Each structure stands twice: as structure tokens, then as C-alpha cells.
Amino acid sequence: MKDLLRTEHLSRADVELILSTAAEFAEKPLRSNSALANKTVAIYMTKPSTRTRLASETAVVHLGGTPIFIRGDDLQLGRGETISDTAKIISGYASALIVRTFAQSDVDELGANSSIPVINALTDVDHPTQLLADWLTIRENFGKDITGRKFVYLGDGNNMSHAWLIMGAIMGAHVVAATPGGKWAPDPIVVEVAKNIAAQNGGKVELSNDPEAAAQDASVLYTDVWMSMGDSESDRSEKTRSLSPFAVSEQLMKLTTKDSIFMHCLPAHRGEEVSASVIDGPRSVVWREAYHRRTTIQAILYHLVRGDLEGSTR
Ligand code: CP
Ligand code: NVA
């Protein structure tokens, strides 16, 4: 596998390899500090980022390389140069390209036209690097044996809900996306893909419109912002109304298992998708989860540049 363009492209073995390397990078950030010696990694983002940008730049430095950050409107892309030409040019200078943008098809096109690894750092429909950090955090809390455990995402049926279902399916987990029906539900095509992966891996993918039923006996409650980057402001009040029953509150946490954890990709809006007492409370693992954005991106870069990942045959 040359690129990490979509969560569904990862095999279970790829995820295991990335997680074990990331765990080593968590202990010893500089253990492979010449892997990218004298190399550069381009990081191109047309949406804001706190974690992914800093995690990516830090990861490159820890591997001995130099990050080159490129903001959305810096490139000639905005003035009509094609994605394909841009991909060929960046391939001549950098050893990898990390990209955050709106359309998944733009990331796919960058991958198809680059000779270097391209890593999806979030699109409107997916967020693979986030899910690797999430699963390393889940591992640290529950170990490898997740039999009988339920992993629940609550809120908007957005990019995070998609990646949650697909990665859960790859891991053979029982994953649930509890969202309103209709407009804010996950994309049915993505749900179908997740169900097919789950069928091969012994996982279970479920949708729910009932936050209490979903939270009952869950090991993880996960949520995300209600207004994603690029969402239309004109949807805000309708969206807030539809999503408020899915907010993660103390009452919802009470329905979960004794050892349950709260997760959030961040940024968070206290008083909207999660109450302050939950995200700042004893079950929240959000800071460790955010820390693992660096360890996992470092592992992804390390393995992709070496050509270690097999990719999925799906
Ligand atoms: N979770 C996440 O991707 O955060 P940033 O938008 O800050 O990168
Ligand atoms: N769904 C959010 C995730 C942010 C990390 C967004 O796309 O803005």
C-alpha cells in the first residue's frame, strides 16, 4: 500500500503493526530518529487544525525529517493548476504528503498522481489517522480482548462516525453509531462497507436512533462536534435541535459499564455534544487520545515510507 487515503484501505495486520510501533514511539519518541533523515514531508491543509498539524510536524521531526507546512491558499492550485500537476511536483521534492481538505476525491486524486505516500489527515467523509490514535487509546484501556464490549459513537453521522464504524469493523469490534435518522445519519454506502468488513472480521456494525439504548452497557462513549468544518451555518439551529438528545451527559455515562471511558477526537464544545463534567471527569481519556495523534502519525509515516503496509484486499 503506497498511501493511506481511506480507513477502509487498512488491513487488520496494518493496524496492528501501526499500533505496536506507535506504542514504542509513545515510550521512546526518538527511537527511529534517522528514518526520515535529510527528507521532507509536505503537510497541506485547506481546513484548520490544532492536533493533526502539530502531531504531524512533531512526528516528522522525531523521525529526523523536516516538515513543510502549506496552507490552503498558498499553492497555485487555487489559481487553476491541476491536482495531478501539483501531485507530480510535490513528489519531486518531498518524501510524503499529508493532506487535509474537503473532498475525498481530491485526496484520492493526489494519491493516484503522486509517486510518494499520501496520507489523509481528514476529509468531509473520513479521518483515518484519528482512528488509529483512538484504537491505541482503547487498547491501553481494555487490552486486546474486546469480546463482549460495545463501542458507541453518538452524535452527527459525519466523517468521524464513518471512520468509527469502518475501523471498528476492521478490529472485529461491536460498534454502534447512534445518530438522528435522515439528514444527520451516516452515509448508507459507508455503513454497507463497514458491515461487509465486519462480516469478514467477526465484528458487528449497528445503527441506532436511541441514545439511551446505545449507551446501555457500552465500554466507550465517543462523540464529535455538531458543526464540522465546512458545515453550513444555516443548518446550525436545526442540527442542534436534532443532535441534543445525543449529547454525552453524566446520565448517559451512568448507563455504561463500570470501566467505561469517554472519548472525543477534539476540538470539544462543552455544553453542546458533551457536558464539562464528563470530558473533564475521571472517565475521560481525551488527553491521552490526543497525545496518540503524534505517536500514531509517526508510526504511519515510518511504515508507509518503508513500504511496510500491505493494504486491504477488499
Ligand atoms: N482531532 C483533530 O483532527 O483535531 P484537529 O482538527 O485539531 O487536527
Ligand atoms: N467532524 C469534525 C472533526 C474534527 C476533527 C470536522 O470535520 O470538523
mmCIF file of C-alpha atoms and ligand atoms in Angstrom:
data_model
loop_
_atom_site.group_PDB
_atom_site.id
_atom_site.type_symbol
_atom_site.label_atom_id
_atom_site.label_comp_id
_atom_site.label_asym_id
_atom_site.label_seq_id
_atom_site.Cartn_x
_atom_site.Cartn_y
_atom_site.Cartn_z
ATOM 1 C CA MET A 1 0.000 0.000 0.000
ATOM 2 C CA LYS A 2 1.536 3.331 -1.094
ATOM 3 C CA ASP A 3 -0.930 5.724 0.561
ATOM 4 C CA LEU A 4 -3.322 5.973 3.479
ATOM 5 C CA LEU A 5 -6.271 7.544 1.654
ATOM 6 C CA ARG A 6 -9.220 5.857 3.396
ATOM 7 C CA THR A 7 -9.700 3.974 6.665
ATOM 8 C CA GLU A 8 -11.131 1.001 4.737
ATOM 9 C CA HIS A 9 -7.811 0.542 2.890
ATOM 10 C CA LEU A 10 -6.087 -0.655 6.084
ATOM 11 C CA SER A 11 -5.890 -4.385 6.795
ATOM 12 C CA ARG A 12 -6.130 -5.680 10.334
ATOM 13 C CA ALA A 13 -2.407 -6.556 10.159
ATOM 14 C CA ASP A 14 -1.577 -2.975 9.097
ATOM 15 C CA VAL A 15 -3.468 -1.586 12.078
ATOM 16 C CA GLU A 16 -1.713 -3.999 14.454
ATOM 17 C CA LEU A 17 1.704 -3.025 13.051
ATOM 18 C CA ILE A 18 0.972 0.712 13.310
ATOM 19 C CA LEU A 19 -0.383 0.385 16.864
ATOM 20 C CA SER A 20 2.594 -1.593 18.101
ATOM 21 C CA THR A 21 5.095 0.814 16.548
ATOM 22 C CA ALA A 22 3.120 3.792 17.884
ATOM 23 C CA ALA A 23 3.236 2.277 21.381
ATOM 24 C CA GLU A 24 7.038 2.197 21.044
ATOM 25 C CA PHE A 25 7.083 5.814 19.847
ATOM 26 C CA ALA A 26 4.996 6.725 22.902
ATOM 27 C CA GLU A 27 7.748 5.316 25.130
ATOM 28 C CA LYS A 28 10.688 6.498 23.047
ATOM 29 C CA PRO A 29 9.790 9.284 20.609
ATOM 30 C CA LEU A 30 13.311 9.344 19.134
ATOM 31 C CA ARG A 31 13.862 5.593 18.662
ATOM 32 C CA SER A 32 13.883 5.957 14.828
ATOM 33 C CA ASN A 33 15.243 9.459 14.599
ATOM 34 C CA SER A 34 17.052 8.949 11.323
ATOM 35 C CA ALA A 35 14.225 7.227 9.401
ATOM 36 C CA LEU A 36 13.495 10.468 7.543
ATOM 37 C CA ALA A 37 16.995 11.990 7.759
ATOM 38 C CA ASN A 38 17.527 14.591 5.019
ATOM 39 C CA LYS A 39 13.924 14.090 3.882
ATOM 40 C CA THR A 40 10.996 16.484 3.834
ATOM 41 C CA VAL A 41 7.290 15.839 4.379
ATOM 42 C CA ALA A 42 4.760 18.270 2.907
ATOM 43 C CA ILE A 43 1.683 18.971 5.030
ATOM 44 C CA TYR A 44 -1.076 20.653 3.001
ATOM 45 C CA MET A 45 -4.228 21.784 4.803
ATOM 46 C CA THR A 46 -7.223 23.709 3.458
ATOM 47 C CA LYS A 47 -9.061 23.427 6.810
ATOM 48 C CA PRO A 48 -7.873 24.493 10.287
ATOM 49 C CA SER A 49 -6.110 22.005 12.582
ATOM 50 C CA THR A 50 -4.565 22.055 16.032
ATOM 51 C CA ARG A 51 -3.798 18.405 16.771
ATOM 52 C CA THR A 52 -3.234 16.903 13.335
ATOM 53 C CA ARG A 53 -0.933 19.691 12.185
ATOM 54 C CA LEU A 54 1.175 19.764 15.353
ATOM 55 C CA ALA A 55 1.206 15.963 15.653
ATOM 56 C CA SER A 56 2.329 15.638 12.020
ATOM 57 C CA GLU A 57 5.066 18.276 12.238
ATOM 58 C CA THR A 58 6.350 16.824 15.507
ATOM 59 C CA ALA A 59 6.227 13.265 14.151
ATOM 60 C CA VAL A 60 8.336 14.248 11.127
ATOM 61 C CA VAL A 61 10.922 15.966 13.347
ATOM 62 C CA HIS A 62 11.084 12.921 15.651
ATOM 63 C CA LEU A 63 11.840 10.778 12.590
ATOM 64 C CA GLY A 64 14.702 13.097 11.669
ATOM 65 C CA GLY A 65 12.936 14.827 8.770
ATOM 66 C CA THR A 66 11.770 18.376 8.021
ATOM 67 C CA PRO A 67 8.078 19.243 7.750
ATOM 68 C CA ILE A 68 6.960 21.826 5.184
ATOM 69 C CA PHE A 69 3.574 23.248 6.100
ATOM 70 C CA ILE A 70 1.465 24.580 3.225
ATOM 71 C CA ARG A 71 -1.730 26.481 3.968
ATOM 72 C CA GLY A 72 -4.761 26.068 1.677
ATOM 73 C CA ASP A 73 -4.385 29.155 -0.489
ATOM 74 C CA ASP A 74 -0.563 29.061 -0.689
ATOM 75 C CA LEU A 75 -0.432 26.779 -3.721
ATOM 76 C CA GLN A 76 -1.147 27.567 -7.371
ATOM 77 C CA LEU A 77 -3.992 25.016 -7.075
ATOM 78 C CA GLY A 78 -6.291 27.915 -6.185
ATOM 79 C CA ARG A 79 -5.318 29.620 -9.470
ATOM 80 C CA GLY A 80 -6.163 26.713 -11.706
ATOM 81 C CA GLU A 81 -3.107 24.425 -11.563
ATOM 82 C CA THR A 82 -4.413 20.867 -11.565
ATOM 83 C CA ILE A 83 -4.305 18.425 -8.668
ATOM 84 C CA SER A 84 -2.442 15.990 -10.875
ATOM 85 C CA ASP A 85 0.304 18.501 -11.769
ATOM 86 C CA THR A 86 0.573 19.534 -8.109
ATOM 87 C CA ALA A 87 0.947 15.893 -7.047
ATOM 88 C CA LYS A 88 3.788 15.334 -9.523
ATOM 89 C CA ILE A 89 5.599 18.483 -8.395
ATOM 90 C CA ILE A 90 5.363 17.680 -4.660
ATOM 91 C CA SER A 91 6.567 14.123 -5.406
ATOM 92 C CA GLY A 92 9.785 15.624 -6.780
ATOM 93 C CA TYR A 93 10.597 17.433 -3.541
ATOM 94 C CA ALA A 94 9.068 15.586 -0.594
ATOM 95 C CA SER A 95 9.100 12.018 0.696
ATOM 96 C CA ALA A 96 5.447 12.049 1.791
ATOM 97 C CA LEU A 97 2.401 14.320 1.629
ATOM 98 C CA ILE A 98 -0.081 14.713 4.472
ATOM 99 C CA VAL A 99 -3.298 16.386 3.324
ATOM 100 C CA ARG A 100 -6.434 17.746 4.999
ATOM 101 C CA THR A 101 -9.200 19.065 2.762
ATOM 102 C CA PHE A 102 -12.904 18.889 1.891
ATOM 103 C CA ALA A 103 -13.431 16.415 -0.970
ATOM 104 C CA GLN A 104 -12.261 12.816 -0.556
ATOM 105 C CA SER A 105 -11.918 12.682 -4.355
ATOM 106 C CA ASP A 106 -9.190 15.380 -4.201
ATOM 107 C CA VAL A 107 -7.175 13.268 -1.742
ATOM 108 C CA ASP A 108 -7.712 10.173 -3.898
ATOM 109 C CA GLU A 109 -6.503 12.123 -6.959
ATOM 110 C CA LEU A 110 -3.404 13.349 -5.113
ATOM 111 C CA GLY A 111 -2.648 9.744 -4.175
ATOM 112 C CA ALA A 112 -3.173 8.468 -7.709
ATOM 113 C CA ASN A 113 -0.849 11.086 -9.219
ATOM 114 C CA SER A 114 1.950 11.098 -6.619
ATOM 115 C CA SER A 115 4.895 8.763 -6.506
ATOM 116 C CA ILE A 116 5.224 9.396 -2.741
ATOM 117 C CA PRO A 117 2.910 8.233 0.085
ATOM 118 C CA VAL A 118 -0.170 10.450 0.553
ATOM 119 C CA ILE A 119 -1.872 10.428 3.957
ATOM 120 C CA ASN A 120 -5.454 11.573 4.520
ATOM 121 C CA ALA A 121 -5.447 13.946 7.504
ATOM 122 C CA LEU A 122 -9.274 14.399 7.353
ATOM 123 C CA THR A 123 -11.795 14.895 4.592
ATOM 124 C CA ASP A 124 -15.538 15.526 4.708
ATOM 125 C CA VAL A 125 -16.119 11.760 4.823
ATOM 126 C CA ASP A 126 -13.180 10.129 6.642
ATOM 127 C CA HIS A 127 -10.445 10.619 9.282
ATOM 128 C CA PRO A 128 -8.176 7.534 9.290
ATOM 129 C CA THR A 129 -5.258 8.903 11.335
ATOM 130 C CA GLN A 130 -7.625 9.882 14.170
ATOM 131 C CA LEU A 131 -8.988 6.347 14.429
ATOM 132 C CA LEU A 132 -5.508 4.864 14.813
ATOM 133 C CA ALA A 133 -4.922 7.138 17.820
ATOM 134 C CA ASP A 134 -8.349 6.184 19.143
ATOM 135 C CA TRP A 135 -7.672 2.461 18.894
ATOM 136 C CA LEU A 136 -4.287 2.746 20.571
ATOM 137 C CA THR A 137 -6.074 4.511 23.433
ATOM 138 C CA ILE A 138 -8.778 1.814 23.504
ATOM 139 C CA ARG A 139 -6.038 -0.864 23.637
ATOM 140 C CA GLU A 140 -4.327 0.877 26.548
ATOM 141 C CA ASN A 141 -7.577 0.803 28.496
ATOM 142 C CA PHE A 142 -9.048 -2.598 27.620
ATOM 143 C CA GLY A 143 -6.202 -4.687 26.202
ATOM 144 C CA LYS A 144 -6.531 -6.871 23.109
ATOM 145 C CA ASP A 145 -9.503 -8.963 24.185
ATOM 146 C CA ILE A 146 -12.604 -6.910 23.430
ATOM 147 C CA THR A 147 -15.075 -9.794 23.489
ATOM 148 C CA GLY A 148 -18.472 -8.673 24.734
ATOM 149 C CA ARG A 149 -17.582 -4.989 24.619
ATOM 150 C CA LYS A 150 -19.647 -2.347 22.814
ATOM 151 C CA PHE A 151 -18.059 0.781 21.316
ATOM 152 C CA VAL A 152 -20.553 3.592 20.793
ATOM 153 C CA TYR A 153 -20.318 6.815 18.799
ATOM 154 C CA LEU A 154 -23.055 9.381 19.491
ATOM 155 C CA GLY A 155 -23.916 12.488 17.506
ATOM 156 C CA ASP A 156 -23.565 13.641 13.917
ATOM 157 C CA GLY A 157 -23.341 10.982 11.192
ATOM 158 C CA ASN A 158 -20.225 12.712 9.835
ATOM 159 C CA ASN A 159 -16.634 11.824 8.870
ATOM 160 C CA MET A 160 -15.883 10.666 12.448
ATOM 161 C CA SER A 161 -18.928 8.381 12.579
ATOM 162 C CA HIS A 162 -17.835 6.804 9.286
ATOM 163 C CA ALA A 163 -14.257 6.233 10.375
ATOM 164 C CA TRP A 164 -15.528 4.891 13.736
ATOM 165 C CA LEU A 165 -17.679 2.235 12.046
ATOM 166 C CA ILE A 166 -15.056 1.213 9.487
ATOM 167 C CA MET A 167 -12.173 0.945 11.966
ATOM 168 C CA GLY A 168 -14.365 -0.887 14.488
ATOM 169 C CA ALA A 169 -15.267 -3.355 11.754
ATOM 170 C CA ILE A 170 -11.578 -3.848 10.861
ATOM 171 C CA MET A 171 -10.864 -4.540 14.556
ATOM 172 C CA GLY A 172 -13.679 -7.109 14.770
ATOM 173 C CA ALA A 173 -15.482 -4.979 17.361
ATOM 174 C CA HIS A 174 -19.139 -4.407 18.137
ATOM 175 C CA VAL A 175 -19.506 -0.788 17.020
ATOM 176 C CA VAL A 176 -22.575 1.416 17.122
ATOM 177 C CA ALA A 177 -23.313 4.830 15.605
ATOM 178 C CA ALA A 178 -26.212 6.451 17.465
ATOM 179 C CA THR A 179 -27.373 9.439 15.406
ATOM 180 C CA PRO A 180 -30.623 11.083 14.381
ATOM 181 C CA GLY A 181 -32.217 9.482 11.323
ATOM 182 C CA GLY A 182 -32.345 11.191 7.929
ATOM 183 C CA LYS A 183 -30.130 14.171 7.205
ATOM 184 C CA TRP A 184 -27.632 13.615 10.053
ATOM 185 C CA ALA A 185 -27.300 9.835 9.737
ATOM 186 C CA PRO A 186 -24.072 8.214 8.451
ATOM 187 C CA ASP A 187 -23.794 7.670 4.693
ATOM 188 C CA PRO A 188 -25.542 4.339 3.891
ATOM 189 C CA ILE A 189 -22.775 3.419 1.435
ATOM 190 C CA VAL A 190 -20.161 3.716 4.205
ATOM 191 C CA VAL A 191 -22.374 1.698 6.570
ATOM 192 C CA GLU A 192 -22.606 -1.032 3.925
ATOM 193 C CA VAL A 193 -18.809 -1.086 3.536
ATOM 194 C CA ALA A 194 -18.417 -1.303 7.333
ATOM 195 C CA LYS A 195 -20.923 -4.164 7.533
ATOM 196 C CA ASN A 196 -19.062 -6.103 4.833
ATOM 197 C CA ILE A 197 -15.735 -5.639 6.620
ATOM 198 C CA ALA A 198 -17.317 -6.651 9.940
ATOM 199 C CA ALA A 199 -18.720 -9.810 8.352
ATOM 200 C CA GLN A 200 -15.162 -10.816 7.341
ATOM 201 C CA ASN A 201 -13.572 -9.890 10.683
ATOM 202 C CA GLY A 202 -16.097 -11.107 13.249
ATOM 203 C CA GLY A 203 -17.295 -7.592 14.083
ATOM 204 C CA LYS A 204 -20.785 -6.157 14.371
ATOM 205 C CA VAL A 205 -21.906 -2.804 12.973
ATOM 206 C CA GLU A 206 -25.124 -1.303 14.307
ATOM 207 C CA LEU A 207 -27.013 1.941 13.770
ATOM 208 C CA SER A 208 -29.321 3.389 16.407
ATOM 209 C CA ASN A 209 -31.546 6.430 16.846
ATOM 210 C CA ASP A 210 -31.876 5.804 20.583
ATOM 211 C CA PRO A 211 -29.001 7.282 22.667
ATOM 212 C CA GLU A 212 -30.011 5.531 25.933
ATOM 213 C CA ALA A 213 -30.313 2.090 24.342
ATOM 214 C CA ALA A 214 -26.974 2.620 22.585
ATOM 215 C CA ALA A 215 -25.192 3.760 25.773
ATOM 216 C CA GLN A 216 -26.522 0.838 27.817
ATOM 217 C CA ASP A 217 -23.536 -1.372 28.823
ATOM 218 C CA ALA A 218 -21.179 0.413 26.420
ATOM 219 C CA SER A 219 -17.432 0.365 27.131
ATOM 220 C CA VAL A 220 -16.810 3.573 25.178
ATOM 221 C CA LEU A 221 -18.955 6.612 24.513
ATOM 222 C CA TYR A 222 -17.379 8.690 21.740
ATOM 223 C CA THR A 223 -18.609 11.961 20.358
ATOM 224 C CA ASP A 224 -17.607 14.765 17.987
ATOM 225 C CA VAL A 225 -18.580 18.379 17.327
ATOM 226 C CA TRP A 226 -22.053 19.013 15.959
ATOM 227 C CA MET A 227 -20.849 21.561 13.407
ATOM 228 C CA SER A 228 -17.960 20.191 11.357
ATOM 229 C CA MET A 229 -15.547 22.297 9.339
ATOM 230 C CA GLY A 230 -17.342 23.282 6.139
ATOM 231 C CA ASP A 231 -20.862 22.662 7.520
ATOM 232 C CA SER A 232 -23.385 25.311 6.543
ATOM 233 C CA GLU A 233 -24.199 27.828 9.307
ATOM 234 C CA SER A 234 -27.800 27.828 8.071
ATOM 235 C CA ASP A 235 -28.124 24.246 9.416
ATOM 236 C CA ARG A 236 -26.926 25.143 12.923
ATOM 237 C CA SER A 237 -30.244 25.539 14.750
ATOM 238 C CA GLU A 238 -31.945 22.521 13.127
ATOM 239 C CA LYS A 239 -28.827 20.420 13.683
ATOM 240 C CA THR A 240 -28.514 21.470 17.330
ATOM 241 C CA ARG A 241 -32.153 20.533 17.922
ATOM 242 C CA SER A 242 -31.801 17.100 16.282
ATOM 243 C CA LEU A 243 -28.480 16.285 17.933
ATOM 244 C CA SER A 244 -29.144 17.456 21.505
ATOM 245 C CA PRO A 245 -30.625 14.101 22.667
ATOM 246 C CA PHE A 246 -27.279 12.533 21.675
ATOM 247 C CA ALA A 247 -25.161 14.800 23.909
ATOM 248 C CA VAL A 248 -22.925 12.808 26.266
ATOM 249 C CA SER A 249 -24.114 13.637 29.786
ATOM 250 C CA GLU A 250 -23.463 12.179 33.248
ATOM 251 C CA GLN A 251 -26.838 10.386 32.968
ATOM 252 C CA LEU A 252 -25.784 8.698 29.735
ATOM 253 C CA MET A 253 -22.392 7.709 31.243
ATOM 254 C CA LYS A 254 -24.264 6.067 34.160
ATOM 255 C CA LEU A 255 -25.740 3.527 31.712
ATOM 256 C CA THR A 256 -22.287 2.335 30.595
ATOM 257 C CA THR A 257 -20.054 -0.391 32.063
ATOM 258 C CA LYS A 258 -18.160 0.173 35.336
ATOM 259 C CA ASP A 259 -14.863 0.518 33.470
ATOM 260 C CA SER A 260 -16.181 2.639 30.583
ATOM 261 C CA ILE A 261 -14.271 5.558 29.085
ATOM 262 C CA PHE A 262 -15.280 8.764 27.329
ATOM 263 C CA MET A 263 -13.540 9.658 24.055
ATOM 264 C CA HIS A 264 -13.642 12.697 21.734
ATOM 265 C CA CYS A 265 -11.446 13.498 18.740
ATOM 266 C CA LEU A 266 -11.483 17.204 19.811
ATOM 267 C CA PRO A 267 -11.981 20.131 19.462
ATOM 268 C CA ALA A 268 -14.810 19.881 22.027
ATOM 269 C CA HIS A 269 -17.700 22.210 22.781
ATOM 270 C CA ARG A 270 -18.614 21.773 26.438
ATOM 271 C CA GLY A 271 -22.356 22.156 26.960
ATOM 272 C CA GLU A 272 -23.072 21.031 23.383
ATOM 273 C CA GLU A 273 -22.050 17.483 22.400
ATOM 274 C CA VAL A 274 -20.582 16.738 25.865
ATOM 275 C CA SER A 275 -21.018 18.119 29.364
ATOM 276 C CA ALA A 276 -17.976 19.633 31.039
ATOM 277 C CA SER A 277 -18.252 17.178 33.947
ATOM 278 C CA VAL A 278 -17.872 14.229 31.540
ATOM 279 C CA ILE A 279 -14.999 15.481 29.382
ATOM 280 C CA ASP A 280 -13.145 16.875 32.413
ATOM 281 C CA GLY A 281 -14.129 13.923 34.616
ATOM 282 C CA PRO A 282 -12.353 10.713 35.669
ATOM 283 C CA ARG A 283 -13.552 8.571 32.742
ATOM 284 C CA SER A 284 -12.347 10.916 30.055
ATOM 285 C CA VAL A 285 -9.253 9.761 28.136
ATOM 286 C CA VAL A 286 -9.215 12.667 25.674
ATOM 287 C CA TRP A 287 -5.739 13.957 26.554
ATOM 288 C CA ARG A 288 -4.092 10.565 26.096
ATOM 289 C CA GLU A 289 -6.105 10.134 22.894
ATOM 290 C CA ALA A 290 -4.837 13.498 21.605
ATOM 291 C CA TYR A 291 -1.266 12.587 22.632
ATOM 292 C CA HIS A 292 -1.521 9.471 20.472
ATOM 293 C CA ARG A 293 -2.204 11.576 17.392
ATOM 294 C CA ARG A 294 1.574 12.148 17.321
ATOM 295 C CA THR A 295 2.626 8.592 18.140
ATOM 296 C CA THR A 296 0.319 7.068 15.523
ATOM 297 C CA ILE A 297 1.090 9.580 12.744
ATOM 298 C CA GLN A 298 4.783 8.918 13.448
ATOM 299 C CA ALA A 299 4.141 5.175 13.042
ATOM 300 C CA ILE A 300 2.088 5.662 9.854
ATOM 301 C CA LEU A 301 4.847 7.777 8.291
ATOM 302 C CA TYR A 302 7.542 5.355 9.395
ATOM 303 C CA HIS A 303 5.821 2.319 7.871
ATOM 304 C CA LEU A 304 4.450 3.956 4.717
ATOM 305 C CA VAL A 305 7.816 5.415 3.738
ATOM 306 C CA ARG A 306 9.423 1.981 4.262
ATOM 307 C CA GLY A 307 6.646 0.320 2.238
ATOM 308 C CA ASP A 308 5.662 -1.999 5.117
ATOM 309 C CA LEU A 309 1.861 -1.821 4.821
ATOM 310 C CA GLU A 310 0.013 -4.486 2.803
ATOM 311 C CA GLY A 311 -3.352 -2.713 2.490
ATOM 312 C CA SER A 312 -6.709 -4.369 2.362
ATOM 313 C CA THR A 313 -7.672 -6.694 -0.481
ATOM 314 C CA ARG A 314 -11.307 -5.513 -0.292
HETATM 315 N N1 CP B 1 -8.969 15.701 16.050
HETATM 316 C C1 CP B 1 -8.451 16.507 15.099
HETATM 317 O O1 CP B 1 -8.289 16.110 13.936
HETATM 318 O O2 CP B 1 -8.128 17.739 15.554
HETATM 319 P P1 CP B 1 -7.556 18.969 14.708
HETATM 320 O O3 CP B 1 -8.705 19.454 13.838
HETATM 321 O O4 CP B 1 -7.138 19.975 15.727
HETATM 322 O O5 CP B 1 -6.434 18.482 13.859
HETATM 323 N N1 NVA B 2 -16.119 16.276 12.299
HETATM 324 C C1 NVA B 2 -15.103 17.228 12.622
HETATM 325 C C2 NVA B 2 -13.861 16.537 13.082
HETATM 326 C C3 NVA B 2 -12.777 17.456 13.558
HETATM 327 C C4 NVA B 2 -11.534 16.701 13.959
HETATM 328 C C5 NVA B 2 -14.826 18.106 11.416
HETATM 329 O O1 NVA B 2 -14.747 17.575 10.295
HETATM 330 O O2 NVA B 2 -14.724 19.331 11.584
#
